[in-house]
Amino acid sequence: MAPSPTPPKSPVVRPLQYRDLEALEQLWHQWHPPDPAHGEDATRLQWIQRWYWPLTAMHWFPHPWQLVNHIYVAEYGAEQQGKAGQGLQGMIQVAPFNHGRSTWRIDQVLATGGVGFNGGLSLAGEAGSQLLRHCLEKIWEARTWIVDADVNDKEHLALYRQNGFQPLAQVTRWLLRPEVLQGLAEREMAVPNLLPVNNADAYLLYQLDTVSMPPLLRQVFDRHVADFQTSVLDGLVQQGQNWFSPYVSVRKYVFEPQRKAAIGSFHLCLSKTGSQPHKAKLTVHPAYTFLYPQLLNHMAQLTQAYPPQGLCLKSADYQPEREAFLEQVQADRLDHVLLMSRSVWHKLREQKGVSLEGLQLSEVLQGLQPSHNPVPGRFVPHSRRELWYAMPEQKTSPPQPPSSGDPE
C-alpha cells in the first residue's frame, strides 16, 4: 500500500528581515511589471530598501515618531518552513490610520500562488489569508481594519471578501490635466476667509471632517481632535520633507465667521520636479458645495509656480456635487477604488498561574473585618418588652413566661 502523501505545511508568518529584501523585490516585480504608471510604487520599494535600518530603529522611538509620514509600518513576511530567506511566499504592509490606533489600514498584500482570474497570480490561496489573519489576531489595539481595493482587481477583492471585509464606499480618482488647471487658474475667483492651518484650528477641522462623511464612515475612521494636530517633532520632520522630498505641502481652510466653523479645507502636495502629478485632499461642508470652483481655482493657481503636471483628486459616491463639478471641468477618471472595512473583537486573555483553591476568604475580603458581635439570627419578644436572643449556634429555646398561678 502506497503511503499517503504528506500534507503541505502552512506558511510561517514572521516580521520581515533584511535578508528577505532581495526575495521581496522579485515578488514585487511579479505583481508590478516595469511600467511608468507604477513609478511611484517602485520608488517606494527602493526607499524601503535604502532606509531599512533607520526605519527599523524608529520602532523604539516614542509614539509620535512612529506616525510621522507613515514610517511606522508592521511588515510581515510568510515563507515556507525550512526555507528561510529562500521561499518567500508573501508580504503584507499595514499601518495605523488614526492617532488613537483603533483603526488600521492595509497598504498592500503580495503573495505567490497559481493562475488567477485574468491569467495573473492568485492571492486567494493560503499565504494571503494567513498574512491577513496574522495581523487581525496579533495587533490587539486595532478594532477596525480598512483597505482600498481596485474594483477591477478580482484577486484582491476575493481575498478581502473571504476574510470578512465588507464594502463601505466607492472612491473615484480623477486627474485634472495641465491645460484644465491652466484654464481654472485664469479665472478670477477669490476665496474669502482662506487661512493657513495650524494646531489652534484642529477642533474646527475635526468638526468639518465629522460632518462631511456618513455616520458609518465616521464610526470606522474614529478620528479625534488629535488627528488634526501636529507636534513639534512632526512639524520639524514635515519642514525637512519640504526641503528634501519631491513634494511641497500646503494646507489651508475656509473659516465661516458667523457660525465660527470651518466649511472647507484642502491639503495640496505640489510636485517640484514634475515627474509625478500633484496630489490634493479636499474636504467641503455638504451645505457649502459652492466652494468647489473657488477652492479648485485657488489650488490651480498654486500649481502654476511648478512644472506643468496634472492634479490627482478623489471623490466618493456620497459626494455627487463634487463628481458633477469635476465632470463639468472635463476631468479624467483614472480608476475606481472600493473602500472596505472589517471589525475585530478580541477575546480577553486569561491570566494563568492564579490558584483559586488555595485562596482564603480573608485574603479576598481583607478590609471587611468584624468590629462587633455578629447580628443575631432571630428575636423573641417578651411581655416585659425584653428581647431574648437566640444565636444560631445555640440550641436552647427562650424561657417560657410564668403562669398565672405562680407568684411574681
PDB file of N, CA and C in Angstrom, residues 40-41 44 173-175 247-250 266-271 276-282 299 303 309-314:
ATOM      1  N   GLU A  40       5.760  55.393  -8.980  1.00  0.00           N
ATOM      2  CA  GLU A  40       5.717  55.782  -7.582  1.00  0.00           C
ATOM      3  C   GLU A  40       5.859  54.571  -6.674  1.00  0.00           C
ATOM      4  N   ASP A  41       5.220  53.436  -7.013  1.00  0.00           N
ATOM      5  CA  ASP A  41       5.331  52.241  -6.196  1.00  0.00           C
ATOM      6  C   ASP A  41       6.751  51.696  -6.212  1.00  0.00           C
ATOM      7  N   ARG A  44       8.814  53.704  -3.925  1.00  0.00           N
ATOM      8  CA  ARG A  44       8.554  53.372  -2.533  1.00  0.00           C
ATOM      9  C   ARG A  44       9.317  52.127  -2.112  1.00  0.00           C
ATOM     10  N   ARG A 173     -10.858  58.190  -8.521  1.00  0.00           N
ATOM     11  CA  ARG A 173      -9.668  59.048  -8.612  1.00  0.00           C
ATOM     12  C   ARG A 173      -9.692  59.780  -9.939  1.00  0.00           C
ATOM     13  N   TRP A 174      -9.616  61.123  -9.859  1.00  0.00           N
ATOM     14  CA  TRP A 174      -9.693  61.991 -11.020  1.00  0.00           C
ATOM     15  C   TRP A 174      -8.335  62.610 -11.304  1.00  0.00           C
ATOM     16  N   LEU A 175      -8.143  62.985 -12.551  1.00  0.00           N
ATOM     17  CA  LEU A 175      -6.928  63.683 -12.970  1.00  0.00           C
ATOM     18  C   LEU A 175      -7.327  64.934 -13.740  1.00  0.00           C
ATOM     19  N   TYR A 247       8.017  66.803  -3.055  1.00  0.00           N
ATOM     20  CA  TYR A 247       6.723  67.458  -2.899  1.00  0.00           C
ATOM     21  C   TYR A 247       6.818  68.603  -1.888  1.00  0.00           C
ATOM     22  N   VAL A 248       5.978  69.594  -2.076  1.00  0.00           N
ATOM     23  CA  VAL A 248       5.804  70.709  -1.155  1.00  0.00           C
ATOM     24  C   VAL A 248       4.373  70.669  -0.646  1.00  0.00           C
ATOM     25  N   SER A 249       4.199  70.702   0.662  1.00  0.00           N
ATOM     26  CA  SER A 249       2.887  70.556   1.272  1.00  0.00           C
ATOM     27  C   SER A 249       2.298  71.927   1.592  1.00  0.00           C
ATOM     28  N   VAL A 250       1.029  72.131   1.220  1.00  0.00           N
ATOM     29  CA  VAL A 250       0.288  73.363   1.502  1.00  0.00           C
ATOM     30  C   VAL A 250      -1.067  72.967   2.078  1.00  0.00           C
ATOM     31  N   PHE A 266      -8.289  72.060   2.306  1.00  0.00           N
ATOM     32  CA  PHE A 266      -7.572  71.231   1.341  1.00  0.00           C
ATOM     33  C   PHE A 266      -6.137  71.057   1.809  1.00  0.00           C
ATOM     34  N   HIS A 267      -5.576  69.925   1.421  1.00  0.00           N
ATOM     35  CA  HIS A 267      -4.169  69.602   1.651  1.00  0.00           C
ATOM     36  C   HIS A 267      -3.559  69.295   0.289  1.00  0.00           C
ATOM     37  N   LEU A 268      -2.704  70.174  -0.177  1.00  0.00           N
ATOM     38  CA  LEU A 268      -2.151  70.095  -1.524  1.00  0.00           C
ATOM     39  C   LEU A 268      -0.674  69.736  -1.455  1.00  0.00           C
ATOM     40  N   CYS A 269      -0.285  68.680  -2.186  1.00  0.00           N
ATOM     41  CA  CYS A 269       1.109  68.265  -2.313  1.00  0.00           C
ATOM     42  C   CYS A 269       1.559  68.584  -3.737  1.00  0.00           C
ATOM     43  N   LEU A 270       2.420  69.583  -3.848  1.00  0.00           N
ATOM     44  CA  LEU A 270       2.876  70.073  -5.148  1.00  0.00           C
ATOM     45  C   LEU A 270       4.170  69.382  -5.535  1.00  0.00           C
ATOM     46  N   SER A 271       4.208  68.841  -6.753  1.00  0.00           N
ATOM     47  CA  SER A 271       5.391  68.155  -7.262  1.00  0.00           C
ATOM     48  C   SER A 271       6.403  69.191  -7.768  1.00  0.00           C
ATOM     49  N   GLN A 276       5.937  63.480 -11.129  1.00  0.00           N
ATOM     50  CA  GLN A 276       4.724  62.887 -10.590  1.00  0.00           C
ATOM     51  C   GLN A 276       3.627  63.950 -10.550  1.00  0.00           C
ATOM     52  N   PRO A 277       2.385  63.564 -10.702  1.00  0.00           N
ATOM     53  CA  PRO A 277       1.309  64.565 -10.638  1.00  0.00           C
ATOM     54  C   PRO A 277       1.146  65.136  -9.235  1.00  0.00           C
ATOM     55  N   HIS A 278       0.586  66.331  -9.175  1.00  0.00           N
ATOM     56  CA  HIS A 278       0.241  66.920  -7.886  1.00  0.00           C
ATOM     57  C   HIS A 278      -0.878  66.100  -7.230  1.00  0.00           C
ATOM     58  N   LYS A 279      -0.950  66.177  -5.910  1.00  0.00           N
ATOM     59  CA  LYS A 279      -1.981  65.450  -5.169  1.00  0.00           C
ATOM     60  C   LYS A 279      -2.712  66.429  -4.277  1.00  0.00           C
ATOM     61  N   ALA A 280      -3.997  66.184  -4.095  1.00  0.00           N
ATOM     62  CA  ALA A 280      -4.814  67.072  -3.264  1.00  0.00           C
ATOM     63  C   ALA A 280      -5.863  66.255  -2.527  1.00  0.00           C
ATOM     64  N   LYS A 281      -6.101  66.643  -1.282  1.00  0.00           N
ATOM     65  CA  LYS A 281      -7.185  66.090  -0.472  1.00  0.00           C
ATOM     66  C   LYS A 281      -8.119  67.236  -0.140  1.00  0.00           C
ATOM     67  N   LEU A 282      -9.353  67.146  -0.589  1.00  0.00           N
ATOM     68  CA  LEU A 282     -10.312  68.239  -0.486  1.00  0.00           C
ATOM     69  C   LEU A 282     -11.477  67.815   0.399  1.00  0.00           C
ATOM     70  N   MET A 299      -6.255  76.251  -5.877  1.00  0.00           N
ATOM     71  CA  MET A 299      -5.239  75.205  -5.997  1.00  0.00           C
ATOM     72  C   MET A 299      -4.591  75.223  -7.379  1.00  0.00           C
ATOM     73  N   THR A 303      -0.491  75.620  -8.455  1.00  0.00           N
ATOM     74  CA  THR A 303       0.272  74.695  -9.293  1.00  0.00           C
ATOM     75  C   THR A 303       1.026  75.388 -10.422  1.00  0.00           C
ATOM     76  N   GLN A 309       2.025  69.859 -14.718  1.00  0.00           N
ATOM     77  CA  GLN A 309       1.697  68.494 -14.328  1.00  0.00           C
ATOM     78  C   GLN A 309       0.240  68.463 -13.915  1.00  0.00           C
ATOM     79  N   GLY A 310      -0.376  67.274 -14.021  1.00  0.00           N
ATOM     80  CA  GLY A 310      -1.770  67.123 -13.646  1.00  0.00           C
ATOM     81  C   GLY A 310      -1.959  67.130 -12.144  1.00  0.00           C
ATOM     82  N   LEU A 311      -3.219  67.160 -11.735  1.00  0.00           N
ATOM     83  CA  LEU A 311      -3.588  67.164 -10.318  1.00  0.00           C
ATOM     84  C   LEU A 311      -4.537  66.008 -10.064  1.00  0.00           C
ATOM     85  N   CYS A 312      -4.155  65.129  -9.115  1.00  0.00           N
ATOM     86  CA  CYS A 312      -4.977  63.973  -8.739  1.00  0.00           C
ATOM     87  C   CYS A 312      -5.885  64.355  -7.577  1.00  0.00           C
ATOM     88  N   LEU A 313      -7.165  64.013  -7.704  1.00  0.00           N
ATOM     89  CA  LEU A 313      -8.163  64.344  -6.695  1.00  0.00           C
ATOM     90  C   LEU A 313      -9.142  63.185  -6.594  1.00  0.00           C
ATOM     91  N   LYS A 314      -9.645  62.932  -5.382  1.00  0.00           N
ATOM     92  CA  LYS A 314     -10.552  61.812  -5.141  1.00  0.00           C
ATOM     93  C   LYS A 314     -11.942  62.322  -4.813  1.00  0.00           C
TER      94      LYS A 314
END
